[in-house]
Coordinates of C-alpha atoms in Angstrom, one line a residue:
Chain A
X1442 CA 113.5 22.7 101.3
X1443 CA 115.1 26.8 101.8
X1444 CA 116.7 27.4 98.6
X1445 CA 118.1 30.9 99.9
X1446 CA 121.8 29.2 99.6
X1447 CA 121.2 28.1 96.2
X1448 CA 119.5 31.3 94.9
X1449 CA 121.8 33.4 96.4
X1450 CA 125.2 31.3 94.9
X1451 CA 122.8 31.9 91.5
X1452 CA 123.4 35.3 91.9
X1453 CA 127.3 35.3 93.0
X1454 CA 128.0 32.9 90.3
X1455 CA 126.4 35.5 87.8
X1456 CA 127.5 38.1 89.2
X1457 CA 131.5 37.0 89.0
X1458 CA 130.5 35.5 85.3
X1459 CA 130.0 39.0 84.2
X1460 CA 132.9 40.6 86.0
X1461 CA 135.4 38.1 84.8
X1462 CA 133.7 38.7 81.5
X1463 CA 133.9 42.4 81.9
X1464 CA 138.0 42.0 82.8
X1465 CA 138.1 39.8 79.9
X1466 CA 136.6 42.6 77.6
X1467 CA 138.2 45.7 79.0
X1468 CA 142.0 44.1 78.2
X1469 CA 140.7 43.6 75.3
X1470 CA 140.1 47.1 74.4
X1471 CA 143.2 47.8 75.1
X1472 CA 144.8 45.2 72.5
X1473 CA 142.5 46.6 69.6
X1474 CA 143.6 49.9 70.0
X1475 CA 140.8 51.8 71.5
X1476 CA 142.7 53.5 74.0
X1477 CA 145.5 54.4 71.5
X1478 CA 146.3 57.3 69.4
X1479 CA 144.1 56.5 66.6
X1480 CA 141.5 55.3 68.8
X1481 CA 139.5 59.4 67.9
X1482 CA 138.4 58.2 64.5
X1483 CA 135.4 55.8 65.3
X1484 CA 133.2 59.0 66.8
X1485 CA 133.2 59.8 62.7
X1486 CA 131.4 56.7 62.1
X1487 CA 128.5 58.7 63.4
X1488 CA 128.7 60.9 60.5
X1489 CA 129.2 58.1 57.9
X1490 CA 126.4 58.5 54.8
X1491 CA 125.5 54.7 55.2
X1492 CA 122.2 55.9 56.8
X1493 CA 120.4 56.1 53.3
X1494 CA 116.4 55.6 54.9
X1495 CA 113.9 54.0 53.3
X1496 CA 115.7 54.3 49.6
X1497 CA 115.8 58.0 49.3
Chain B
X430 CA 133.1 75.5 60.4
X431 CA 136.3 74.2 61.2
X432 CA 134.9 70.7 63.1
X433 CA 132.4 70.7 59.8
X434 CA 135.2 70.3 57.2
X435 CA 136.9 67.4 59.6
X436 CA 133.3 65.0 59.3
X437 CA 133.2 65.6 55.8
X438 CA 137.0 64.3 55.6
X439 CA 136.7 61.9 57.6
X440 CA 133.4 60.6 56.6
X441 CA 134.9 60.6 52.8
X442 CA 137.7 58.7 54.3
X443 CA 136.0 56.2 55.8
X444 CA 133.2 55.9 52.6
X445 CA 135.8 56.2 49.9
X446 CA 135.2 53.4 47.2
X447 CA 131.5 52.5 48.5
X448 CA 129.8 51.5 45.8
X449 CA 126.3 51.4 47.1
X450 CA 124.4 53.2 49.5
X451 CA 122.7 50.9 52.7
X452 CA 118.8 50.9 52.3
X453 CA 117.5 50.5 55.8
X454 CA 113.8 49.6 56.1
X455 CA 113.3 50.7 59.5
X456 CA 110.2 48.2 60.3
X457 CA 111.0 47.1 63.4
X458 CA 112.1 50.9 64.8
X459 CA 108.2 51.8 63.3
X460 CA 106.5 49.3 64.8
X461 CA 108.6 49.2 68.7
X462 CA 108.3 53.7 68.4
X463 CA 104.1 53.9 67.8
X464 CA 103.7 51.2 70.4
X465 CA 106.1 52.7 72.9
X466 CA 104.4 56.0 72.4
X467 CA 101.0 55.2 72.3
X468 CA 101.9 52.9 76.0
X469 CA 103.5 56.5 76.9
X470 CA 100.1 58.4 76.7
X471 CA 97.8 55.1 78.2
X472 CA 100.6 54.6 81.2
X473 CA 100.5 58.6 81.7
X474 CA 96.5 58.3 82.5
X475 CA 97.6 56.0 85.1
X476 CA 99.6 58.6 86.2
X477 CA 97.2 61.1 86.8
X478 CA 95.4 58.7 88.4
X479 CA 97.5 58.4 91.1
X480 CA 98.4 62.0 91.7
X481 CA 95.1 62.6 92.5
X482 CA 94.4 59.6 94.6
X483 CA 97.1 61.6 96.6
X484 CA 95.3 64.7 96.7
X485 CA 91.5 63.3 96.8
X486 CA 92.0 59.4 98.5
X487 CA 88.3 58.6 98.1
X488 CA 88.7 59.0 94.0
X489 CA 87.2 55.6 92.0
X490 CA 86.5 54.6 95.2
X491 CA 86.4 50.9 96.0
X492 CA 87.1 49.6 92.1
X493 CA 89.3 47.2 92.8
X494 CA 90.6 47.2 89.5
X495 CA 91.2 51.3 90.2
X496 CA 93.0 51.0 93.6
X497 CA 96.1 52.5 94.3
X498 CA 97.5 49.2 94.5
X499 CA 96.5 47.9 91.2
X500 CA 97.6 50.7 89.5
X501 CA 100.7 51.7 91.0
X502 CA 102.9 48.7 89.4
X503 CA 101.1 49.1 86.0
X504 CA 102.4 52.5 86.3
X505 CA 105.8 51.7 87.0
X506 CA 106.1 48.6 85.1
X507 CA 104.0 50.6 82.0
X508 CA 106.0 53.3 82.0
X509 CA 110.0 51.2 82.6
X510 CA 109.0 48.2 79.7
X511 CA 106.0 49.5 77.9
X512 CA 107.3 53.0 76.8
X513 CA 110.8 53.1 77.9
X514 CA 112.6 50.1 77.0
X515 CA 110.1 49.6 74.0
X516 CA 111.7 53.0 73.0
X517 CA 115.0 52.3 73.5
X518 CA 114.9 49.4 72.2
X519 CA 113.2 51.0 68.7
X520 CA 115.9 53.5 68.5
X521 CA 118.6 50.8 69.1
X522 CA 117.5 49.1 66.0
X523 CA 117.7 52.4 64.2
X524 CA 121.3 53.5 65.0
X525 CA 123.1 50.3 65.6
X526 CA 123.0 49.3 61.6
X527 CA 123.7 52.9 61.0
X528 CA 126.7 52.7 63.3
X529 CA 127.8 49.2 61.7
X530 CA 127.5 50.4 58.5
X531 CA 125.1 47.5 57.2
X532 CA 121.4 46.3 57.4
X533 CA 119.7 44.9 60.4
X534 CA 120.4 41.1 60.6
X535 CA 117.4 40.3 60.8
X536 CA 114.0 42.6 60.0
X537 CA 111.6 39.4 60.3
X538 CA 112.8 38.6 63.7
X539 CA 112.9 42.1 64.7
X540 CA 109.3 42.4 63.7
X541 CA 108.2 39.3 65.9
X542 CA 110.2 40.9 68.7
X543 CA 107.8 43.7 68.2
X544 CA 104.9 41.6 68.3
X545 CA 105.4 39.7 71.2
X546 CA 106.6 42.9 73.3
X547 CA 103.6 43.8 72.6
X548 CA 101.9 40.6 74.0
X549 CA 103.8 41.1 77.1
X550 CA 102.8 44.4 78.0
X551 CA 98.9 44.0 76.8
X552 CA 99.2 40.7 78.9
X553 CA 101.1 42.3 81.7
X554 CA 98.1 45.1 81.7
X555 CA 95.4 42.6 82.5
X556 CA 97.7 40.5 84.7
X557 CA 98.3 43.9 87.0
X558 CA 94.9 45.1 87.0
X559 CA 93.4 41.4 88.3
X560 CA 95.8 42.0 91.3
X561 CA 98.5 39.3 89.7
X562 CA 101.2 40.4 91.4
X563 CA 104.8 38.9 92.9
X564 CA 104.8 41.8 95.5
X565 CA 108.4 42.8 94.8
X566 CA 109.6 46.4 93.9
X567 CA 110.1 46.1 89.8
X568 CA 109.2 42.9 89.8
X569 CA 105.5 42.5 89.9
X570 CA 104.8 40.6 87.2
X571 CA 104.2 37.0 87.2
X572 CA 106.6 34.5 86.1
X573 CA 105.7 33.5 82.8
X574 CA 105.6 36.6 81.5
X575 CA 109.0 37.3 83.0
X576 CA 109.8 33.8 81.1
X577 CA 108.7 35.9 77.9
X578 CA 110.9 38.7 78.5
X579 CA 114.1 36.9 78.4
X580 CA 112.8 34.9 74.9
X581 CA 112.0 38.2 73.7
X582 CA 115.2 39.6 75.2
X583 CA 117.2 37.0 73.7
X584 CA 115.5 37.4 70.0
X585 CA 116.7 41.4 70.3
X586 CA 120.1 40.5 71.7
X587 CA 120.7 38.3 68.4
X588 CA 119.4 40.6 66.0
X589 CA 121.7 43.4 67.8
X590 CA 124.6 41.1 68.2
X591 CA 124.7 39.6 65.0
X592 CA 124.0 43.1 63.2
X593 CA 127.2 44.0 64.9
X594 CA 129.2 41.1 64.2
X595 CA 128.4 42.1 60.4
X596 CA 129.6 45.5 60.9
X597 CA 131.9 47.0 58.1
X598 CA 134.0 48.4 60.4
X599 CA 136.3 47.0 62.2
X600 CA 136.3 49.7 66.0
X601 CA 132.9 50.0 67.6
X602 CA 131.6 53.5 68.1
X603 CA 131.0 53.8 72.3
X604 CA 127.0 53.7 71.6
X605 CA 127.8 49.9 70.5
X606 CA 129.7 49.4 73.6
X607 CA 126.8 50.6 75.6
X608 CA 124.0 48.4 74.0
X609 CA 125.9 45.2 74.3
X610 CA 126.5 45.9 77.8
X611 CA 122.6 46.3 77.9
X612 CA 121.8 43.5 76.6
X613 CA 124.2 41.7 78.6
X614 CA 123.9 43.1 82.1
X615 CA 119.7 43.0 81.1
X616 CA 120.3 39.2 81.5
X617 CA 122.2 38.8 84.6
X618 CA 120.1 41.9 86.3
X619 CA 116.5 40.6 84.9
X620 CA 117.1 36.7 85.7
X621 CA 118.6 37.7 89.5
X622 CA 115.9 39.9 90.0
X623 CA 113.0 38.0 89.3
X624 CA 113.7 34.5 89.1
X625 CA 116.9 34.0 91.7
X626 CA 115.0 36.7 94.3
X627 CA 111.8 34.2 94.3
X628 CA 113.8 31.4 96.0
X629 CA 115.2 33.6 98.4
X630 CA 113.9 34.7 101.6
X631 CA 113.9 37.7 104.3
X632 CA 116.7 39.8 104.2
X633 CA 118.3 38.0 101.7
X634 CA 115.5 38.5 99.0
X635 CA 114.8 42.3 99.8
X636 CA 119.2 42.5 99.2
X637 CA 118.8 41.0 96.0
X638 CA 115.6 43.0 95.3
X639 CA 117.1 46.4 96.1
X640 CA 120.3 45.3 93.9
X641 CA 117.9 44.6 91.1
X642 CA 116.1 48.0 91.5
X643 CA 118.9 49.9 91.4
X644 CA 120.4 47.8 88.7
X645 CA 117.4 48.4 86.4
X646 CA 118.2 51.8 86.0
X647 CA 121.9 51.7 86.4
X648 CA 122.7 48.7 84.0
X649 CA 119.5 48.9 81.8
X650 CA 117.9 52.2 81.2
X651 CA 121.4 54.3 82.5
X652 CA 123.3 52.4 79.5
X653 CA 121.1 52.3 76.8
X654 CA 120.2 55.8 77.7
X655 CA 123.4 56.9 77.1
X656 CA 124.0 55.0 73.7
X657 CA 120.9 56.8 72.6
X658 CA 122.3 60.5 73.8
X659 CA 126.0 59.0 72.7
X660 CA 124.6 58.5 68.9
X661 CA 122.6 61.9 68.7
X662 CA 124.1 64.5 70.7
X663 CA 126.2 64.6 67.7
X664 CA 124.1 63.7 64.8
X665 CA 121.7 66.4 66.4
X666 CA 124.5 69.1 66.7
X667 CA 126.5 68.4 63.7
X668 CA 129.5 67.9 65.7
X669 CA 131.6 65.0 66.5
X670 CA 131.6 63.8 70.3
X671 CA 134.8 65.4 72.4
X672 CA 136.8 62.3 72.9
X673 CA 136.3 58.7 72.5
X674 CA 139.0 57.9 74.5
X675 CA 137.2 59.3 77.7
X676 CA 133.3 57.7 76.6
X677 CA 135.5 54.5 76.8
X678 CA 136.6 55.6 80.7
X679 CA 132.9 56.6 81.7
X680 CA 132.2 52.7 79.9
X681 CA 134.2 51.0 81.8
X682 CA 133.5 52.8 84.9
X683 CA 130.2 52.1 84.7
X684 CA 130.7 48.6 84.3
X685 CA 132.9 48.0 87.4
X686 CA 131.2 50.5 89.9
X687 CA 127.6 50.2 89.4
X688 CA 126.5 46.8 90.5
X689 CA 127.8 47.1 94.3
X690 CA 125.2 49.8 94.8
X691 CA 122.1 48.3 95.5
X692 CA 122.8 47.6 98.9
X693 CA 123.0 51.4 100.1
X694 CA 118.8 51.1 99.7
X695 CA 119.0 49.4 103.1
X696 CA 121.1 51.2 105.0
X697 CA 120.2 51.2 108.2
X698 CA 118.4 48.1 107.5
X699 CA 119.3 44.7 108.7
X700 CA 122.0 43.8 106.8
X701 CA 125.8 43.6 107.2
X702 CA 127.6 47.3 107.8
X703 CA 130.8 45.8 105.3
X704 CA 127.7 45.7 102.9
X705 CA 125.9 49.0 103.4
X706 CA 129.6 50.9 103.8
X707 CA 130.8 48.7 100.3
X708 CA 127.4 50.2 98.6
X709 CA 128.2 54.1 100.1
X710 CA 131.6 53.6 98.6
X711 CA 131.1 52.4 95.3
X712 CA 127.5 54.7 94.9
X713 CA 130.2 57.9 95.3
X714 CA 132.4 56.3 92.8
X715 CA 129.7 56.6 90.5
X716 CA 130.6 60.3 90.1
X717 CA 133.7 59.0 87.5
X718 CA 131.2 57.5 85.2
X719 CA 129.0 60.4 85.6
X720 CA 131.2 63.1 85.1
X721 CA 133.1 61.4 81.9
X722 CA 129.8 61.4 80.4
X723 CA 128.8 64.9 81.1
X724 CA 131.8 66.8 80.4
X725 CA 132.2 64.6 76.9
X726 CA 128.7 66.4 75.9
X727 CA 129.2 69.6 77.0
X728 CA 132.4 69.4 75.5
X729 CA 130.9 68.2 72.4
X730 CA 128.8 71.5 72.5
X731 CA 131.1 73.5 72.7
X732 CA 130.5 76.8 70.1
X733 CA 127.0 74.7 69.5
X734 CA 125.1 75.9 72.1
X735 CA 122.8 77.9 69.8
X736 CA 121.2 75.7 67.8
X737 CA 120.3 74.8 71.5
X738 CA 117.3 77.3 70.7
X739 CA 115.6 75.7 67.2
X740 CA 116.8 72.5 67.6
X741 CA 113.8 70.3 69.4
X742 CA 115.6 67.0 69.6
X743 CA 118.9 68.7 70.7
X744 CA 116.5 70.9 73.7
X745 CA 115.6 67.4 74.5
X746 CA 119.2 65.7 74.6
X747 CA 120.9 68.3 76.5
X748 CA 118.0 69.1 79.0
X749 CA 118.6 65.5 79.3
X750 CA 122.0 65.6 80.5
X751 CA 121.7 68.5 82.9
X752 CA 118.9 66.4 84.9
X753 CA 121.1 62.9 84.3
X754 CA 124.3 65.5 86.3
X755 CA 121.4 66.1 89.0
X756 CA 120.2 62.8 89.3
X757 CA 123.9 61.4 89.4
X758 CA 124.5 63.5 92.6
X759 CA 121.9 63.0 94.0
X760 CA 122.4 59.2 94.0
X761 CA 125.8 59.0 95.9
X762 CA 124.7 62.2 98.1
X763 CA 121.7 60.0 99.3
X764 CA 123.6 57.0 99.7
X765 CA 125.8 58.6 102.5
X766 CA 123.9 57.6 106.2
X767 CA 123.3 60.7 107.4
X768 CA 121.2 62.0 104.2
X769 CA 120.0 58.5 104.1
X770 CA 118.2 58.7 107.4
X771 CA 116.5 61.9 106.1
X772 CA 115.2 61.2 102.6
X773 CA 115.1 57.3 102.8
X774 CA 111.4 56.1 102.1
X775 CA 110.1 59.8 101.6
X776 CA 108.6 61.7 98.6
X777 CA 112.2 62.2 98.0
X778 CA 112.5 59.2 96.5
X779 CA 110.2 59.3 93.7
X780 CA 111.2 62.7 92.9
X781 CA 114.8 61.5 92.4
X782 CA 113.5 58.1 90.4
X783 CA 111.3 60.1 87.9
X784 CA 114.0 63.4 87.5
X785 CA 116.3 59.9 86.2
X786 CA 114.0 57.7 83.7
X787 CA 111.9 60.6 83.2
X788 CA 113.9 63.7 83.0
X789 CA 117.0 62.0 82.0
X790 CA 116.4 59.2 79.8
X791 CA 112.8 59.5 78.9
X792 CA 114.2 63.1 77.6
X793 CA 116.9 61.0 75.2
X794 CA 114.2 58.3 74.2
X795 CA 112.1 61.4 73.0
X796 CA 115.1 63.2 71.3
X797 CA 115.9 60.1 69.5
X798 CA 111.9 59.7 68.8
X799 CA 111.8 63.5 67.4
X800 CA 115.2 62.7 65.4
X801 CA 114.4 59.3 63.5
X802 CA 110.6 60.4 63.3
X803 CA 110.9 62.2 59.7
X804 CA 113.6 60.2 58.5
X805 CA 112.3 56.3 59.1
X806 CA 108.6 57.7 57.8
X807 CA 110.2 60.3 55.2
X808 CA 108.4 62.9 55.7
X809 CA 108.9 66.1 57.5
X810 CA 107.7 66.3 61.2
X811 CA 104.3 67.3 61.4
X812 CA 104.7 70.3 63.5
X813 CA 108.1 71.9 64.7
X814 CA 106.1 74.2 67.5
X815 CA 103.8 71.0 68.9
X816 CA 107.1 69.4 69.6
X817 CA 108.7 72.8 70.9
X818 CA 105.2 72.6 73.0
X819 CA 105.9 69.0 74.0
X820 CA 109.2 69.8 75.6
X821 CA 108.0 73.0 77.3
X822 CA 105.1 71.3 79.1
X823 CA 107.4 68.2 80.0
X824 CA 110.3 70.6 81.1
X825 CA 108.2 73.1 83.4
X826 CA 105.7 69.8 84.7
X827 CA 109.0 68.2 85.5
X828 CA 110.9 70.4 87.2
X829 CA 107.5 71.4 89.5
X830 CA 107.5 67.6 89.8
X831 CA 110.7 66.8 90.8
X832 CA 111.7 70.2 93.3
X833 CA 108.8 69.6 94.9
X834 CA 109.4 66.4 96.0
X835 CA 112.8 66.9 96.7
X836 CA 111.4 69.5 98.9
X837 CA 108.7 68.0 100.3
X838 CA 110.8 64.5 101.0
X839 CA 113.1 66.6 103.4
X840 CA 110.4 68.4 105.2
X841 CA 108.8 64.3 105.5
X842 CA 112.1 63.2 106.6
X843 CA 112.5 65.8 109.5
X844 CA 109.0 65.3 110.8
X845 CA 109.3 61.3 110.5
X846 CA 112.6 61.4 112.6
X847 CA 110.5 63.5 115.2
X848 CA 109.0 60.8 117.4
X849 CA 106.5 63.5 119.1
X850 CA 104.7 64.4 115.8
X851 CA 102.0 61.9 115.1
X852 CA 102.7 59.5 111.6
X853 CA 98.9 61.0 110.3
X854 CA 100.2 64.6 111.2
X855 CA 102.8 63.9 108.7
X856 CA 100.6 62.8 106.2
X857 CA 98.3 65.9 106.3
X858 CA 101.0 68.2 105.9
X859 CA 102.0 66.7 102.8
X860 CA 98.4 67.7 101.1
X861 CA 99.8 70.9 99.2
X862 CA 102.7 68.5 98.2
X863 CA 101.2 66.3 96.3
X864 CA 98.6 69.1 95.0
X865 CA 101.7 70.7 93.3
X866 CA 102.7 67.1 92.0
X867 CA 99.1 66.3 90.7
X868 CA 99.4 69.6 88.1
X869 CA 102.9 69.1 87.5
X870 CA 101.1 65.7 86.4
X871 CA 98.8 68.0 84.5
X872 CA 101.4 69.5 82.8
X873 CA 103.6 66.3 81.7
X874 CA 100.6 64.7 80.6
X875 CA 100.0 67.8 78.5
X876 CA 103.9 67.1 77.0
X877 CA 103.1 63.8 76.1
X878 CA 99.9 63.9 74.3
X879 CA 101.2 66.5 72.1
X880 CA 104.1 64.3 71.4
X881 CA 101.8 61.1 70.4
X882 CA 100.1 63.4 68.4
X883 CA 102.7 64.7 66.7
X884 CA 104.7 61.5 66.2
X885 CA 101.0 60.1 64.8
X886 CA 100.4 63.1 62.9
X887 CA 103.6 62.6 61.3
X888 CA 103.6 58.9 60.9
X889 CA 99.8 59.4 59.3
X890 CA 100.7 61.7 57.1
X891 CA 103.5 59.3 55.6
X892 CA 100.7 56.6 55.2
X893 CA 98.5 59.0 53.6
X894 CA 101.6 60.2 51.1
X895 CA 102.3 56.7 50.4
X896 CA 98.0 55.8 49.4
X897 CA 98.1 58.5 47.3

C-alpha cells in the first residue's frame, strides 16, 4: 500500500484549512477596528500596571 | 519626555477605576526559563563537540554514542525544543497574562506542561544518543515522542488560548497575534512534518521535509520570536512601539507569504520548475514582512538609542534585529538560482541558520530571559557586568561564527562547481574554516555559561532571600 497520495492530500488539506482560516481571521481584523483610526491605542497595553509580580 | 507623559496617559486611561492590582505567580515561566537555560549550556557542550570534530576528525574516536552522527541532531534538536522553544515558550506565559490584563488560566496545567517538556527532551536525549533516529532534517525523533509534543503542544495552546479569551481588553496587542499564530501554524507545520512526511516517499517526502524545515523557523521560532522582541523592545526602552497599524501588515504578511518557501531548498533538485520558481517568488516577498518589522523597531528607538549602552536586555533585543534584517536577506538572496547553485549545501548554510535562531531569536529569548529574570524571582539581577559579559562573548563569537561561514560557504561553492578540483581537495581547504568556527564556539560557549550563571545566581539568591 503507497500512501504518498494520502499523506500528501493530508498536507494540502491542512495547508488550505489554515489559509481559509487565515482569510477568515484577516477580514476579521478589519471589522474590529484594527486597521482603523483608533486602532494605535492597544501598543499602550504594554505599558498597563497590571503586571504586579509575585505580590509586590 | 514627551512619548513618557503619553504611556502614563494612556496607561491611566486604560487602568482608570481598577480596583485591584493582578498578582501573577509566574511558576510555569520559572520552571520552562531554568530548564531552557540549563539545556542551553548542556546542548552548547554538544556544540563544541562538533566544532572540533571539524577541526580534529579522529576526537572521541569510535564512541558510538560520541559520533558526529549521534550528536549532530541532539544538537539541533537540543538547541530548537530544549532551549529555544522551552524559552519562548516560558516568556510567552510571562507576557501574554500581562498583555490580557489577567492571570494565567491555568498555573497547574502550565506547570505539568513544564514537567512533561521536560520528559521529552531528557527522553529525546537518550533516544538520539542510542542512534533512534527518523533520518529526516528536524525531524529526528521518534514518533511517540513527537505524539508527546502535540499533547504537550495542545496543553500550552489552551492555557495561552483561554488566558486570552479572558483578557480584560477587548483589541489584542500584535505580540498576541503572533503567539496564536504560533501555536496554530506549530500544529499544521509539526503534524506535516513529522507525521504526514513518514507516509510519503522520494521526492515527495524530501518536498514536505524541506517545507517543514523552513517552516520551523519561519512559522515557529520567526513568530514567537517576534512576539517576544514585539513585547520588550518597548518595555525595555520605555517607549511605545511606532505603529500598530504596520506590526498588523508585517502579521499578516507573514502569514500569507511564508509557507510557499520551502520548496526553494531544492532548487535545482528534482521537482517541478512552477514549484521552485513559486518558492523564489514568494521567499523575496518575504522582504514585506521583514522590513515592517524592522523599521517598526527602529522606529520605536527613535531618540532611544542610548540607553542602547547600559541597557543589557535592550543590547540584546536590538542586536537581535540587526542580525534578523541580515538573515532576512539573506533568505530571499539565496533563494534566487544563480546564488543558489553557489551556497546551496555549503558551510553557508549553517552560517545563515545559526546568525537566525541564534543571533536573531536566541538574542530575544535571552533579552526577554535578562528582562523577567529580577522581576518573576524579585530580586535584582545578580550581576549587570556578567550579563554585559554574556552579550559581548555571544556577539564577537557570533559574528566570527557566522562571517566566516558565509565566507567560507562561497569559497566551497566555487570550488565544488569546479569539476577539476578533487571533492577531498575541497575538504582540506576548509581546515582554517572550521578552526575559526571552533573558537567562535569557544567564545559563545563562554556567553552562555555566564548567562546560566547569572540567571542561577540570580534565581539562588531569591531562594536563599525567601529561607531566610
Amino acid at each position: 500500500m503507497d500512501y504518498t497520495y494520502p499523506s500528501v492530500f493530508l498536507s494540502y488539506f491542512l495547508f488550505f484549512l489554515f489559509l481559509f482560516g487565515a482569510i477568515y481571521f484577516c477580514i476579521r481584523s478589519f471589522r474590529r477596528g484594527y486597521w482603523g483610526g483608533e486602532s494605535e491605542d492597544v501598543k499602550f497595553h504594554v505599558f498597563d500596571e497590571g503586571d504586579k509580580p509575585n505580590g509586590r | 519626555m514627551e512619548e513618557q507623559q503619553v504611556i502614563a496617559e494612556k496607561t491611566q486611561g486604560s487602568t482608570a477605576g481598577a480596583v485591584t492590582r493582578t498578582v501573577h505567580t509566574d511558576t510555569t515561566s520559572k520552571w520552562f526559563l531554568i530548564s531552557s537555560v540549563s539545556y542551553f549550556f548542556i546542548v552548547g557542550i554538544v556544540a563544541i563537540l562538533l566544532a572540533a570534530k571539524f577541526v580534529w576528525p579522529e576526537l572521541l574516536g569510535t564512541v558510538s554514542v560520541l559520533t558526529y552522527g549521534r550528536l549532530r541532531p541532539l544538537h539541533v534538536n537540543g538547541m530548537l525544543f530544549g532551549w529555544l522553544l522551552a524559552c519562548d515558550m516560558g516568556l510567552a506565559f510571562y507576557y501574554v497574562p500581562r498583555l490580557c490584563g489577567v492571570r494565567l488560566w491555568s498555573e497547574k496545567l502550565g506547570c505539568a506542561t513544564a514537567g512533561l517538556w521536560n520528559i521529552i527532551i531528557l527522553s529525546a536525549v537518550v533516544e538520539l544518543l542510542a542512534g533512534h533516529n527518523q533520518g529526516l532534517e528536524y525531524a529526528e525523533l521518534p514518533s511517540w515522542l513527537d505524539l508527546l509534543v502535540v499533547v504537550a503542544w495542545v496543553m500550552f495552546g489552551l492555557n495561552i488560548f483561554m488566558t486570552i479569551a479572558n483578557r480584560k481588553y477587548t483589541q489584542m496587542y500584535v505580540s498576541l497575534w503572533y503567539t496564536m499564530g504560533t501555536i496554530l501554524w506549530t500544529a499544521f507545520v509539526y503534524l506535516t512534518g513529522n507525521l504526514a512526511v513518514l507516509f510519503a516517499t522520494g521526492v515527495n517526502q524530501a518536498n514536505l521535509n524541506w517545507m517543514y524545515v523552513h517552516n520551523a523557523v519561519g512559522l515557529i521560532f520567526t513568530p514567537v520570536g517576534l512576539a517576544i522582541a514585539y513585547y520588550f523592545i518597548p518595555k525595555a526602552s520605555n517607549a511605545p512601539l511606532h505603529s500598530h497599524r504596520l506590526s498588523m501588515i508585517g502579521f499578516w504578511s507573514l502569514a500569507f507569504v511564508y509557507v510557499w518557501t520551502g520548496a526553494h531548498h531544492m532548487l535545482h533538485g528534482p521537482i517541478s520548475q512552477w514549484l521552485q520558481t513559486i518558492a523564489i517568488a514568494f521567499s523575496v516577498m518575504l522582504l514585506i514582512p521583514v522590513w515592517t518589522v524592522v523599521y517598526n523597531f527602529f522606529a520605536t528607538m527613535k531618540g532611544q538609542w542610548h540607553m542602547v549602552r547600559e541597557n543589557v536586555p535592550l543590547k540584546f533585543l536590538m542586536s537581535g534585529v540587526v542580525f534578523y534584517l541580515l538573515t532576512c536577506f539573506q533568505g530571499p538572496m539565496h533563494s534566487l538560482r544563480t546564488v543558489n547553485a553557489i551556497v546551496s549545501k555549503t558551510d553557508w548554510i549553517p552560517g545563515h541558520a545559526h546568525m537566525a535562531v541564534l543571533g536573531a531569536f536566541s538574542f530575544f529569548a535571552i533579552a526577554g530571559t535578562y528582562y523577567v529574570l529580577p522581576r518573576i524571582f524579585n530580586v535584582e539581577l545578580y550581576s549587570n557586568a556578567l550579563a554585559n559579559w554574556s552579550y559581548w562573548f555571544l556577539m564577537i563569537g557570533g559574528l566570527g561564527f557566522f562571517v566566516t561561514l558565509w565566507l567560507g560557504g562561497f569559497w566551497q561553492g566555487w570550488q565544488w562547481n569546479n569539476p577539476s578540483i578533487p571533492f577531498i581537495d575541497t575538504v582540506v581547504a576548509l581546515k582554517p574554516v572550521w578552526i575559526v568556527r571552533f573558537f567562535s564556539g569557544i567564545l559563545m560557549f563562554a556567553g552562555i555559561t555566564t548567562f546560566l550563571y547569572n540567571f542561577m545566581a540570580t534565581a539562588l539568591s531569591a531562594k536563599g532571600r525567601s529561607a531566610a
